[in-house]
Every structure is written in structure tokens, then in C-alpha cells.
Tab-separated table of N, CA and C in Angstrom:
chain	number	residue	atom	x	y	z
D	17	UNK	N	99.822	87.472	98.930
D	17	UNK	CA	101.040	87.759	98.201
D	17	UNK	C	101.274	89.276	98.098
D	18	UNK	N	101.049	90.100	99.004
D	18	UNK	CA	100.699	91.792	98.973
D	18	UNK	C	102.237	91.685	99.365
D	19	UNK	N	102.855	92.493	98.504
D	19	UNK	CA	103.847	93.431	98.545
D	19	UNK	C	104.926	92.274	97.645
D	20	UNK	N	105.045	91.530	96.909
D	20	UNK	CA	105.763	91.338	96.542
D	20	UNK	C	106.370	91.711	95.634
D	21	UNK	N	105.708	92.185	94.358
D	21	UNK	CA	106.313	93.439	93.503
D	21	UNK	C	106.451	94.673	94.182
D	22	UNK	N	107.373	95.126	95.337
D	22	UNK	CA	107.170	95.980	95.746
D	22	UNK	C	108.429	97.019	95.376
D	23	UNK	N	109.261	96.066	94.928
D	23	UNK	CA	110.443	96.686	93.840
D	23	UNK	C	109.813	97.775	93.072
D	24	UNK	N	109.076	96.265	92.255
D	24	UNK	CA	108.791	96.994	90.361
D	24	UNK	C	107.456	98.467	91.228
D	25	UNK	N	106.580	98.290	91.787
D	25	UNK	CA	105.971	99.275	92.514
D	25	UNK	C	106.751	100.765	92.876
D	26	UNK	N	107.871	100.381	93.315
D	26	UNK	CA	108.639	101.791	93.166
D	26	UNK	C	108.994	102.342	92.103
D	27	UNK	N	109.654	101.684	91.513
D	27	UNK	CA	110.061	101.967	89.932
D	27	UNK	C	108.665	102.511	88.920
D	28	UNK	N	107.690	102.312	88.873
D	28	UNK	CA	105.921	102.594	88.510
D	28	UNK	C	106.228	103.912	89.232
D	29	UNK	N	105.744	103.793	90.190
D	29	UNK	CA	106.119	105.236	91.656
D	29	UNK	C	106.884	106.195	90.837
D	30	UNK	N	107.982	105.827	90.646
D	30	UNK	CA	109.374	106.982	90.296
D	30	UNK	C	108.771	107.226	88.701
D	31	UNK	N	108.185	106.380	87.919
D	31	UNK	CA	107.495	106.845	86.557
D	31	UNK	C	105.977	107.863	86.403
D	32	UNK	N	105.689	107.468	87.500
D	32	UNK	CA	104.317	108.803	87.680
D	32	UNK	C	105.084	109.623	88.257
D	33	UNK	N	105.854	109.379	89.178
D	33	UNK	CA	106.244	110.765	90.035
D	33	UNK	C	106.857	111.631	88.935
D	34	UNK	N	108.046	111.208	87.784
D	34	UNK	CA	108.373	111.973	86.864
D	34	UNK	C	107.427	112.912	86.101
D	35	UNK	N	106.504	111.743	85.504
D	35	UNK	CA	105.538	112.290	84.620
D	35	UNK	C	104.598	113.728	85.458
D	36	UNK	N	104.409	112.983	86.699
D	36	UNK	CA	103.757	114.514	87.128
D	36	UNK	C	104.895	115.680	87.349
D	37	UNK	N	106.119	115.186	87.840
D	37	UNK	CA	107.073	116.737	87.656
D	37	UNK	C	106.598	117.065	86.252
D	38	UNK	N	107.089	115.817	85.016
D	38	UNK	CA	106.887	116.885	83.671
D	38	UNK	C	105.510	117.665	83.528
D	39	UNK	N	104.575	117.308	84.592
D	39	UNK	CA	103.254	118.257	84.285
D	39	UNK	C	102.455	117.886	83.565
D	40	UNK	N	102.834	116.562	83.288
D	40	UNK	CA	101.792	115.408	82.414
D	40	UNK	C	100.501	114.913	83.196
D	41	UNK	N	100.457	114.120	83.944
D	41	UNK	CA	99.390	113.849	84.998
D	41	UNK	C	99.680	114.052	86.418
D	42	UNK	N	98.597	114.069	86.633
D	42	UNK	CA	98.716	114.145	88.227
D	42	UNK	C	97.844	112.819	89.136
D	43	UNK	N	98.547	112.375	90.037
D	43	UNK	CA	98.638	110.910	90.564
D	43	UNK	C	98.493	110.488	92.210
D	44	UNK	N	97.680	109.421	92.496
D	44	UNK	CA	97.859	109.553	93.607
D	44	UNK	C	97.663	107.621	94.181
D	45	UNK	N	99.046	107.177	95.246
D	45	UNK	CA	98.576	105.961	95.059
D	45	UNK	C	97.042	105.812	96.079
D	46	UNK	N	96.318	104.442	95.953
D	46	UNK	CA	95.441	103.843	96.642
D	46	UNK	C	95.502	102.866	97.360
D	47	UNK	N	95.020	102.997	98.755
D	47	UNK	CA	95.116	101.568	99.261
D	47	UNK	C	94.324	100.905	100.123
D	48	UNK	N	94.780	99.800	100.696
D	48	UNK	CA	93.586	98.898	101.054
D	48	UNK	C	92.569	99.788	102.111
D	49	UNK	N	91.454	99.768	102.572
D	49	UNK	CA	91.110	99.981	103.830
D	49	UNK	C	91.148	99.381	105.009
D	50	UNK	N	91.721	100.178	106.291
D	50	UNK	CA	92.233	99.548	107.264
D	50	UNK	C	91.237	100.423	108.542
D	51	UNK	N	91.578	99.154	109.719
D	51	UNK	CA	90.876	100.120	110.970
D	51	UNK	C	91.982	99.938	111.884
D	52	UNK	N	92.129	101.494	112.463
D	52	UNK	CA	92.630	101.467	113.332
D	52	UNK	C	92.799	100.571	114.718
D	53	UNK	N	93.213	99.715	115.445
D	53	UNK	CA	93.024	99.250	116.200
D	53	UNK	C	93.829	99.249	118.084
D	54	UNK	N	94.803	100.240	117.740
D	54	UNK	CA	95.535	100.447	118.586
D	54	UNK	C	97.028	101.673	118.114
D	55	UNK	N	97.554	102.235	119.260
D	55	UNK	CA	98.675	103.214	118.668
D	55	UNK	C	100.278	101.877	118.276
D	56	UNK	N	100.771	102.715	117.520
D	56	UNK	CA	101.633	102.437	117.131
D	56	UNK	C	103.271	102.058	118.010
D	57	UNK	N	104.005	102.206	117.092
D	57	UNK	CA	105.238	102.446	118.118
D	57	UNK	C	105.943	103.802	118.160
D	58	UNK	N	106.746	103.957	119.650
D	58	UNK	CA	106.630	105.514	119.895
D	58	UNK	C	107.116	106.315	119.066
D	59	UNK	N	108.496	105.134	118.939
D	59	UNK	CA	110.062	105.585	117.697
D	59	UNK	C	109.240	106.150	116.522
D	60	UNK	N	108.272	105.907	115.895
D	60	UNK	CA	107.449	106.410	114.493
D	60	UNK	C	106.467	106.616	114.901
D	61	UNK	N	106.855	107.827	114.861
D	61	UNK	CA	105.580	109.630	114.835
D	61	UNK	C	104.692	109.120	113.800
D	62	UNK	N	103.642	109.158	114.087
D	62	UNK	CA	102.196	108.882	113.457
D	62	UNK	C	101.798	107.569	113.102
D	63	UNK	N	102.818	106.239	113.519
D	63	UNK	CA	102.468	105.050	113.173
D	63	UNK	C	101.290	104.721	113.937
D	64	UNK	N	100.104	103.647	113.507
D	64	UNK	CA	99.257	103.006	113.983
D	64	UNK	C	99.333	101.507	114.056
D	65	UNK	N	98.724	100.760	114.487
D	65	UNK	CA	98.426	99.287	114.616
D	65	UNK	C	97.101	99.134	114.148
D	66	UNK	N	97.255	98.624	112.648
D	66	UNK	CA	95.861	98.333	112.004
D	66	UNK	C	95.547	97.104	111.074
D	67	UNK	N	94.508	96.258	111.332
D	67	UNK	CA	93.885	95.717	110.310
D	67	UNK	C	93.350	95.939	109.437
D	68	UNK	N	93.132	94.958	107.915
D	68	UNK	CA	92.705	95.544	106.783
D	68	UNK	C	91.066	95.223	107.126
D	69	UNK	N	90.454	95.979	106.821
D	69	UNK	CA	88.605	95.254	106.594
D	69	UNK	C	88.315	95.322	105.082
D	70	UNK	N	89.120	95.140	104.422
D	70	UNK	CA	87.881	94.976	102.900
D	70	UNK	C	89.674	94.685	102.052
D	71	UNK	N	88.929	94.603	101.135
D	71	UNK	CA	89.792	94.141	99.583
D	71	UNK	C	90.671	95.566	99.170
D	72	UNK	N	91.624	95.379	98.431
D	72	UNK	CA	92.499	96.649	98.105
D	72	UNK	C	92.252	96.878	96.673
D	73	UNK	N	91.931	98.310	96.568
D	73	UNK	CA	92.118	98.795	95.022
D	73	UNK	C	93.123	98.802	94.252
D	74	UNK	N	92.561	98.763	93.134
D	74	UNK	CA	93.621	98.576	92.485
D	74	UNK	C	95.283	99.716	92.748
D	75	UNK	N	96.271	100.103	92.066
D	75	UNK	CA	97.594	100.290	93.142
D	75	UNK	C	97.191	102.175	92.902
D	76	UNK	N	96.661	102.445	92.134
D	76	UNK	CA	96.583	103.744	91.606
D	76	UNK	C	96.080	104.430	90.856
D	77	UNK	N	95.615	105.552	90.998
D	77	UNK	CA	94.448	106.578	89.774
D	77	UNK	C	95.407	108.232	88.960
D	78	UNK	N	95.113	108.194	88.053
D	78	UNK	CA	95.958	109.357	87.824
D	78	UNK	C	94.728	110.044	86.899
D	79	UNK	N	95.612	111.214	86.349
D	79	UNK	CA	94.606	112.230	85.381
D	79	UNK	C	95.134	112.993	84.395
D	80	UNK	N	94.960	112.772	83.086
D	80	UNK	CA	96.059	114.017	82.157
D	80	UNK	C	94.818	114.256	81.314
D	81	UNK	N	94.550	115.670	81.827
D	81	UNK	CA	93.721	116.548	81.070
D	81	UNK	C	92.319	116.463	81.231
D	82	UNK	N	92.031	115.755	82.206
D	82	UNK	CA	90.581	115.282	82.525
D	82	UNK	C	89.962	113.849	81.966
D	83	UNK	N	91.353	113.458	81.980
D	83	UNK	CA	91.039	111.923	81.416
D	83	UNK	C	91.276	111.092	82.827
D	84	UNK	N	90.703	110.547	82.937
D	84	UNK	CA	91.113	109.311	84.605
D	84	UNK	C	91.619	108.211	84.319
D	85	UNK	N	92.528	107.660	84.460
D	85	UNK	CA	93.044	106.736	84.780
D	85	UNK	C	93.456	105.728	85.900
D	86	UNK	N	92.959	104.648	85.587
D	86	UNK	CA	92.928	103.659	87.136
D	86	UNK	C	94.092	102.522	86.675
D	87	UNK	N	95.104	102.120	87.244
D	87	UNK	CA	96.050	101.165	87.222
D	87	UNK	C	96.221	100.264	88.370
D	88	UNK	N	97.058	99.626	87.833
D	88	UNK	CA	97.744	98.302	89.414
D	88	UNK	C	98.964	97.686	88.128
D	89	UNK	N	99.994	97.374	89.388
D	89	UNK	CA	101.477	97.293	88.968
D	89	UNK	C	101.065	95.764	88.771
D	90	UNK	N	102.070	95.537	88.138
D	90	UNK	CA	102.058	93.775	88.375
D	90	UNK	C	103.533	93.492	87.578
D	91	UNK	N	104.557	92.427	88.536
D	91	UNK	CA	105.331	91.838	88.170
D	91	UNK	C	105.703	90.814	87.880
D	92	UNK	N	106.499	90.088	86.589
D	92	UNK	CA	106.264	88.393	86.877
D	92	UNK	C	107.834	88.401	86.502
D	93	UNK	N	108.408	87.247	87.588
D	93	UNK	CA	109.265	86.878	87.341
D	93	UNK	C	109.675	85.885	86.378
D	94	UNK	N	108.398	85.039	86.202
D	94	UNK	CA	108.418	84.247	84.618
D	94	UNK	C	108.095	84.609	83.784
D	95	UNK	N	108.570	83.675	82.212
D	95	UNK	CA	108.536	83.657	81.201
D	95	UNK	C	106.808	83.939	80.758
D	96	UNK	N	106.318	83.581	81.809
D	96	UNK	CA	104.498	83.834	81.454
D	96	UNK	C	104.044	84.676	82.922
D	97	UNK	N	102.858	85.282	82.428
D	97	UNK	CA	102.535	85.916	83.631
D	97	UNK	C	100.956	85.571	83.631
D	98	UNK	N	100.508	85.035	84.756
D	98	UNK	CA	99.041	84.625	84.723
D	98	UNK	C	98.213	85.557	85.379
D	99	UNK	N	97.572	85.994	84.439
D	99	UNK	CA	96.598	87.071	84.380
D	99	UNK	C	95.935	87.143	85.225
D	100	UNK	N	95.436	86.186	86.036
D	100	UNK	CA	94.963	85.789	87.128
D	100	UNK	C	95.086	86.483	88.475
D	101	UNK	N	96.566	87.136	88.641
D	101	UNK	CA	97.167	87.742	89.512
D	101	UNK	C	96.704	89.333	89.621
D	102	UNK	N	95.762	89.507	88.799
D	102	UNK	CA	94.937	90.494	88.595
D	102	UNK	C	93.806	89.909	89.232
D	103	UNK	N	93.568	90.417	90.752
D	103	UNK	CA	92.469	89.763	91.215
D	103	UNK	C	90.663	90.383	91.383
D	104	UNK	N	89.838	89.305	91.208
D	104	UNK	CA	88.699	89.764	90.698
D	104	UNK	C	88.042	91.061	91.193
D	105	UNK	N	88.233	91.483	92.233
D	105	UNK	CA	87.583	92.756	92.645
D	105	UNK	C	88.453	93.841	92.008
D	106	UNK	N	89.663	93.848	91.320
D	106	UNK	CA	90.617	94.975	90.880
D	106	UNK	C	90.147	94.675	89.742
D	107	UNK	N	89.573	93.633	88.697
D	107	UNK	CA	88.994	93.386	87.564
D	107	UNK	C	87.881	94.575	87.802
D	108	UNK	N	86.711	93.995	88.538
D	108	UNK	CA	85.438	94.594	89.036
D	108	UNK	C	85.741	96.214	88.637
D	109	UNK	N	86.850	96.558	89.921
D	109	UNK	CA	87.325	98.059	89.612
D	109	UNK	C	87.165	99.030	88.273
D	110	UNK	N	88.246	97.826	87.833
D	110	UNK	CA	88.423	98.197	86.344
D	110	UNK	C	87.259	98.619	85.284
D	111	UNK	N	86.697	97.724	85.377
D	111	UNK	CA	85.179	97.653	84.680
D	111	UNK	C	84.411	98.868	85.202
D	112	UNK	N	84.006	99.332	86.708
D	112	UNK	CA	83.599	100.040	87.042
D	112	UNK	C	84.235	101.266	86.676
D	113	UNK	N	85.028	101.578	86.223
D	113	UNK	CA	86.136	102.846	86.212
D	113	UNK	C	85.709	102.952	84.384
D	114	UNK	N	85.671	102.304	83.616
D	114	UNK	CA	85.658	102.244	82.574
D	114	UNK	C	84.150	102.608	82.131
D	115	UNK	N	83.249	101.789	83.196
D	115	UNK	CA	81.580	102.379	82.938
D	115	UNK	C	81.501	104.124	82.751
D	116	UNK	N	82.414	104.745	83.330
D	116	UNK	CA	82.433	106.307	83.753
D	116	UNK	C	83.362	107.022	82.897
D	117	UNK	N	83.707	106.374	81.822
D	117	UNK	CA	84.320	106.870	80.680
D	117	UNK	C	85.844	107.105	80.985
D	118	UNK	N	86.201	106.396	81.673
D	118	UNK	CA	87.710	106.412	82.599
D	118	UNK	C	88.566	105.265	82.035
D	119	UNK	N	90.048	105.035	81.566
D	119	UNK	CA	90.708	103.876	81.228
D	119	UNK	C	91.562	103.326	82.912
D	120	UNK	N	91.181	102.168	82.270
D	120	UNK	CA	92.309	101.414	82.791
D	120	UNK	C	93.274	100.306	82.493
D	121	UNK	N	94.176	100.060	83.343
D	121	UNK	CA	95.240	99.456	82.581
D	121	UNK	C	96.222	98.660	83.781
D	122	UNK	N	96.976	97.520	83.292
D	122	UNK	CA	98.282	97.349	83.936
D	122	UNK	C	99.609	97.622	83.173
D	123	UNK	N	100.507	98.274	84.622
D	123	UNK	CA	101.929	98.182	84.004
D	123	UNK	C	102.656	97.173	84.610
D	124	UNK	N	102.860	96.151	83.923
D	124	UNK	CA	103.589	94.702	83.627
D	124	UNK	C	105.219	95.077	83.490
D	125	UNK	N	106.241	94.430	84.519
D	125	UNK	CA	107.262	94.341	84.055
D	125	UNK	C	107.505	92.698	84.233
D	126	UNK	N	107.826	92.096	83.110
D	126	UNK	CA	108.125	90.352	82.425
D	126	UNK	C	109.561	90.514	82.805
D	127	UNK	N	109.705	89.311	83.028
D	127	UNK	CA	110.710	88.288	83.639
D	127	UNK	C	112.648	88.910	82.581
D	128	UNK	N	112.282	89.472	81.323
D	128	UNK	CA	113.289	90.088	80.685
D	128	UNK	C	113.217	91.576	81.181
D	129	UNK	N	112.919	91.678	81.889
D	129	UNK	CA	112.736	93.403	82.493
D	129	UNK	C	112.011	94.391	81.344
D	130	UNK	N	111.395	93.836	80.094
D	130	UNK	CA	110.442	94.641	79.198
D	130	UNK	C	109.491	95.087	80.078
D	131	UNK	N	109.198	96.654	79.831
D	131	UNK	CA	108.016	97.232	80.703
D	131	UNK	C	106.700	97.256	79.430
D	132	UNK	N	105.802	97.003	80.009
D	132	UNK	CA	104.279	96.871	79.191
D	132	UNK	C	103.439	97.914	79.902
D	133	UNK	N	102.777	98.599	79.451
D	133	UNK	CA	101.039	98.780	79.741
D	133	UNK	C	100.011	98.165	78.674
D	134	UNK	N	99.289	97.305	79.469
D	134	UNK	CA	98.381	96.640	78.795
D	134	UNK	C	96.865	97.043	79.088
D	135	UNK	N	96.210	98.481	78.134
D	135	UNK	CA	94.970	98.279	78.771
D	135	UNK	C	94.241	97.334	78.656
D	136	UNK	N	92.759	97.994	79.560
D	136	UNK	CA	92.217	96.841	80.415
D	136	UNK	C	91.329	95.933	79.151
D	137	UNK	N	91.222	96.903	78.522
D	137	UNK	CA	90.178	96.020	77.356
D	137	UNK	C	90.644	95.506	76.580
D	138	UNK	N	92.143	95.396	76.336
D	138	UNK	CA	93.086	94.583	76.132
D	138	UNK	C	93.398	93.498	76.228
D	139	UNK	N	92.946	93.112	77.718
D	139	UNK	CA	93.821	92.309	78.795
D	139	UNK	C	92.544	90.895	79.210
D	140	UNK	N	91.356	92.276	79.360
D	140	UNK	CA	90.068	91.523	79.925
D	140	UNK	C	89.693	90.267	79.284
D	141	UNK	N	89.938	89.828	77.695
D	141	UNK	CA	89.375	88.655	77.719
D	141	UNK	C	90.626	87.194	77.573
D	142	UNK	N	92.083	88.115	78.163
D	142	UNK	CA	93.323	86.692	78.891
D	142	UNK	C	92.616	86.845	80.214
D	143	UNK	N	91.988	88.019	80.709
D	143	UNK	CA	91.912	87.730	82.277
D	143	UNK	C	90.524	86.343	82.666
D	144	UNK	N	89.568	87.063	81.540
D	144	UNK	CA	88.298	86.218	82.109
D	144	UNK	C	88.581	83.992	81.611
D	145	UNK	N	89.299	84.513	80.990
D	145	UNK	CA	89.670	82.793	80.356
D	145	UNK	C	90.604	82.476	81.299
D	146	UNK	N	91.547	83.391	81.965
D	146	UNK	CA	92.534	82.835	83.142
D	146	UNK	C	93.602	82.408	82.812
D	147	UNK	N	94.529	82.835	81.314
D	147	UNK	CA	95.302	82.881	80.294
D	147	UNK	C	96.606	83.726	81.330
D	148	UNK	N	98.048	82.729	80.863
D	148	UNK	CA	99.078	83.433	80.944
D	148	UNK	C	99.382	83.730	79.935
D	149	UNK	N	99.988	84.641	79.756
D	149	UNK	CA	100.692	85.959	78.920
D	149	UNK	C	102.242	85.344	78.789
D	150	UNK	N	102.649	85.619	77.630
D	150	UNK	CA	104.468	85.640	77.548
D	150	UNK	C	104.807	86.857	76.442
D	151	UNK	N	105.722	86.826	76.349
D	151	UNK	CA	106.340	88.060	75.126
D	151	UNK	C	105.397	88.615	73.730
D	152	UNK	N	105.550	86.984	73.185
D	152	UNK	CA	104.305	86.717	72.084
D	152	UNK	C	103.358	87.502	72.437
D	153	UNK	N	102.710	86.949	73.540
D	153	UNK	CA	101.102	86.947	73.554
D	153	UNK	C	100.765	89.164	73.476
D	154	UNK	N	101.809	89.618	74.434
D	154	UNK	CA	101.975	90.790	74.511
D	154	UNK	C	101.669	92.032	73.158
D	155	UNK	N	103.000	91.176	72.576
D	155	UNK	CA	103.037	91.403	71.349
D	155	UNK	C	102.352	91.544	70.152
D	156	UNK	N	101.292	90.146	70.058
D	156	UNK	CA	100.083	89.969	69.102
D	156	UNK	C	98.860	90.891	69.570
D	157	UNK	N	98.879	90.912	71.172
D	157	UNK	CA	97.512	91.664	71.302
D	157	UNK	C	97.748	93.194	71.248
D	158	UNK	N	99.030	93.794	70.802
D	158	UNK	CA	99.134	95.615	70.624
D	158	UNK	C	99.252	95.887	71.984
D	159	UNK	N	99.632	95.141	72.889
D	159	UNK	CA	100.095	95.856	74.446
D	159	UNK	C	101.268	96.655	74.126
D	160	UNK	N	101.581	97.930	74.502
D	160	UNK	CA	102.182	98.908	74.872
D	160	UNK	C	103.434	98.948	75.638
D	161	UNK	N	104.720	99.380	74.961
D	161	UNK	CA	105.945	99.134	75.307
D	161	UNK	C	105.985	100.833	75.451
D	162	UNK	N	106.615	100.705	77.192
D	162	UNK	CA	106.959	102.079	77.767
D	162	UNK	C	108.281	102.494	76.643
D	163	UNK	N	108.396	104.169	77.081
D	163	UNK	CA	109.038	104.525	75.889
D	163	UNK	C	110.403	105.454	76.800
D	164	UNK	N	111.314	105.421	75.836
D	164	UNK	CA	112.290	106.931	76.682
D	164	UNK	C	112.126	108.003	76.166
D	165	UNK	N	111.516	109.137	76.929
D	165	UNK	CA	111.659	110.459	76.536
D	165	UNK	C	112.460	111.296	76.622
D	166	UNK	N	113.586	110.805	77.522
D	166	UNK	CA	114.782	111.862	77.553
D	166	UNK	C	116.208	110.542	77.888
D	167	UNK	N	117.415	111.014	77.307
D	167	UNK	CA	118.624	110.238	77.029
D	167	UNK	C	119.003	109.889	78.159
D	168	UNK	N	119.105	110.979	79.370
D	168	UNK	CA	119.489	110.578	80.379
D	168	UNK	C	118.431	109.927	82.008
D	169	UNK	N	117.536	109.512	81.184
D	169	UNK	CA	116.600	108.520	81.961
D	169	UNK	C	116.039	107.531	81.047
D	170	UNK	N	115.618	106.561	81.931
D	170	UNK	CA	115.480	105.147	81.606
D	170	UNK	C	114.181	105.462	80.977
D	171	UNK	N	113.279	104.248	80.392
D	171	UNK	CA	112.203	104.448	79.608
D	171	UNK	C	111.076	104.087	80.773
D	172	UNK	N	110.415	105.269	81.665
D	172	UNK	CA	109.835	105.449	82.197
D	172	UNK	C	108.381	106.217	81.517
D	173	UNK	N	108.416	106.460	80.188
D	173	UNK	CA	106.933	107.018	80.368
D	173	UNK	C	106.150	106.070	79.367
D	174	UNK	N	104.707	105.463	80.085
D	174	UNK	CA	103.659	104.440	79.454
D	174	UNK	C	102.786	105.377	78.923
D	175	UNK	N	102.733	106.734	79.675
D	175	UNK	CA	101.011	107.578	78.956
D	175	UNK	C	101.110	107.489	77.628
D	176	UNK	N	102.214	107.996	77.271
D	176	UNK	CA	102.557	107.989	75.760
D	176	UNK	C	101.949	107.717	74.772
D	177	UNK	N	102.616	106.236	74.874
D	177	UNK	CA	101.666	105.185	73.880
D	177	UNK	C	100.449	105.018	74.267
D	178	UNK	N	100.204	105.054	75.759
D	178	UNK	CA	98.970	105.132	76.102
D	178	UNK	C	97.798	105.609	75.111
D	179	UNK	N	97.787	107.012	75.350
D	179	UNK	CA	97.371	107.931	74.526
D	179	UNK	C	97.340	108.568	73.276
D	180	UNK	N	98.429	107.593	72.289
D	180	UNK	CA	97.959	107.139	71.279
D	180	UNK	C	97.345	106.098	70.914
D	181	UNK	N	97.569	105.161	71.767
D	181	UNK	CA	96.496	103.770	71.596
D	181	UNK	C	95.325	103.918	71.724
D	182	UNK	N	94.519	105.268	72.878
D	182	UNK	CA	93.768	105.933	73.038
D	182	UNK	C	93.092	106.240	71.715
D	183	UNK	N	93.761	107.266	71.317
D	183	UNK	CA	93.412	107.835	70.388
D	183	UNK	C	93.088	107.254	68.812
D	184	UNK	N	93.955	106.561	68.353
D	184	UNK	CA	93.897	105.712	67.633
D	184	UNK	C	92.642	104.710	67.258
D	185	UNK	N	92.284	104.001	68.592
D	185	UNK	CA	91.433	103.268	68.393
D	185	UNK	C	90.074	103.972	69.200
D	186	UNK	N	90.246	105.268	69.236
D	186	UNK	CA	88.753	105.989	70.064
D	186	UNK	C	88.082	105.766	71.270
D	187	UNK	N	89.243	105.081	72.059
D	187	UNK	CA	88.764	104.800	73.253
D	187	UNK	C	87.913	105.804	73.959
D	188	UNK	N	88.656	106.714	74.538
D	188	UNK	CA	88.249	107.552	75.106
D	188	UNK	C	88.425	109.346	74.823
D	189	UNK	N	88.219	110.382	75.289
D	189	UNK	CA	88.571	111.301	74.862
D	189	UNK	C	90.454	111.915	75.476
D	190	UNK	N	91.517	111.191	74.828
D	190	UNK	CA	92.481	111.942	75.241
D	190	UNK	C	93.041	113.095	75.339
């Protein structure tokens, strides 16, 4: 099912890309590993012909202030979103990223176009039970509603709340 939020993935994209113009973090996406297996086509300068060999990380890592951050987008077009779709080696990730004093998190856009970041320690025990999520569920567990920082753009920034949720509950050093 790779690339099907590939919408809401841009829109994520265009929200780090802001945040790093504002000089907030700095970002870079991740992706699967592939082997080369042959050249490309001529029309596209630098294209290759490649297979994947291994599992894909999660969608992206960023950094504000020496804090790390590891994410992956996720979209649901329904009323519930099954956690599930967070798949176990991007779980794994997560966990591993978090051993190293690093957060992680998803940014969720639900079926009403509400944008969420839900960190991971948040999230981890709908993920390990295999629990869909709806508005409610969002709601009761303190998941994180992106915010607008300026009038003439949409509500593109999650660090925000991030980093008071951070802070707040002592996660990590923000």
C-alpha cells in the first residue's frame, strides 16, 4: 500500500519545509533501501531502475535544538484509523529512536481533515493491542492538534504542541 497517502505526505513535506524556513528544525525525508539494477530512462537525467531489498523507515527524522525526532505520515480516510497501518519494523524504529533519548511520533490526518501528532508513547499501547483510533479515542488519549501560527497559512505547525507535550510531561529534553 506504499504511496497511498502520498497527498497528505506532501502537505507533512510543505509543514517541515516551512518550519525549517522558520528556522525551527531542520529535516530530512527517509527511504526505503534500494539496489540499483540497471540505468534508467534517457528523458530523466539521473533516473535508475531499482529494487527495494529491505523494509522502509519510517517517512522522516528532523531536529530542533538537538532534540531528534523520528516520524511517518499516516492517512485515514475513515472514521477510524487502524493503528496497525503503522507497520512493525517502523514500530521497532520507533522504539529504537526513543532508546537514544530521541521522540517519536505520527502525523495523522482523519477522514474530517483534523491534523494530529500522536507521539509514539502515546500511540504504542493502540498499536500493540491493534486498536483503531476515531476522534474520541484521539481526544481522550491528549494526541496533539496541529496549530496556526500565522493568519495567512493553514495550521501547519505540530512541533508546537509537540514540545509542550514534551515538556510538560518530561519526556525529553526540549
Amino acid at each position: 500500500m506504499a504511496g497511498r497517502g502520498i497527498v497528505w505526505e506532501r502537505v507533512c513535506n510543505n509543514s517541515r519545509n516551512k518550519l525549517q524556513q522558520d528556522g525551527r528544525i531542520h529535516w530530512m525525508p527517509m527511504h526505503p533501501p534500494v539496489l540499483k539494477i540497471g540505468p534508467g530512462k534517457k528523458a530523466n537525467r539521473g533516473s535508475f531502475l531499482a529494487v527495494r531489498t529491505g523494509k522502509g523507515p519510517p517517512d522522516w527524522i528532523a531536529l530542533h535544538n538537538g532534540l531528534s525526532i523520528l516520524g511517518d505520515d499516516k492517512d485515514s480516510k475513515q472514521t477510524r484509523w487502524s493503528t496497525w497501518n503503522l507497520k512493525k519494523h517502523q514500530a521497532e524504529a520507533f522504539d529504537r529512536h526513543e532508546l537514544q533519548n530521541g521522540i517519536s511520533c505520527v502525523l495523522l490526518r482523519m477522514s474530517d481533515n483534523s491534523r494530529w501528532c500522536i507521539p509514539w508513547i502515546m500511540l504504542k499501547p493502540f498499536w500493540e493491542s491493534r486498536a483503531t483510533i476515531g476522534l474520541e479515542d484521539l481526544q481522550s488519549m491528549g494526541a496533539l492538534l496541529w496549530e496556526k501560527r500565522e493568519e495567512d497559512n493553514p495550521n501547519y505547525d505540530w512541533l508546537s504542541p509537540l514540545l509542550r507535550w514534551i515538556k510538560e510531561n518530561e519526556v525529553a529534553d526540549a
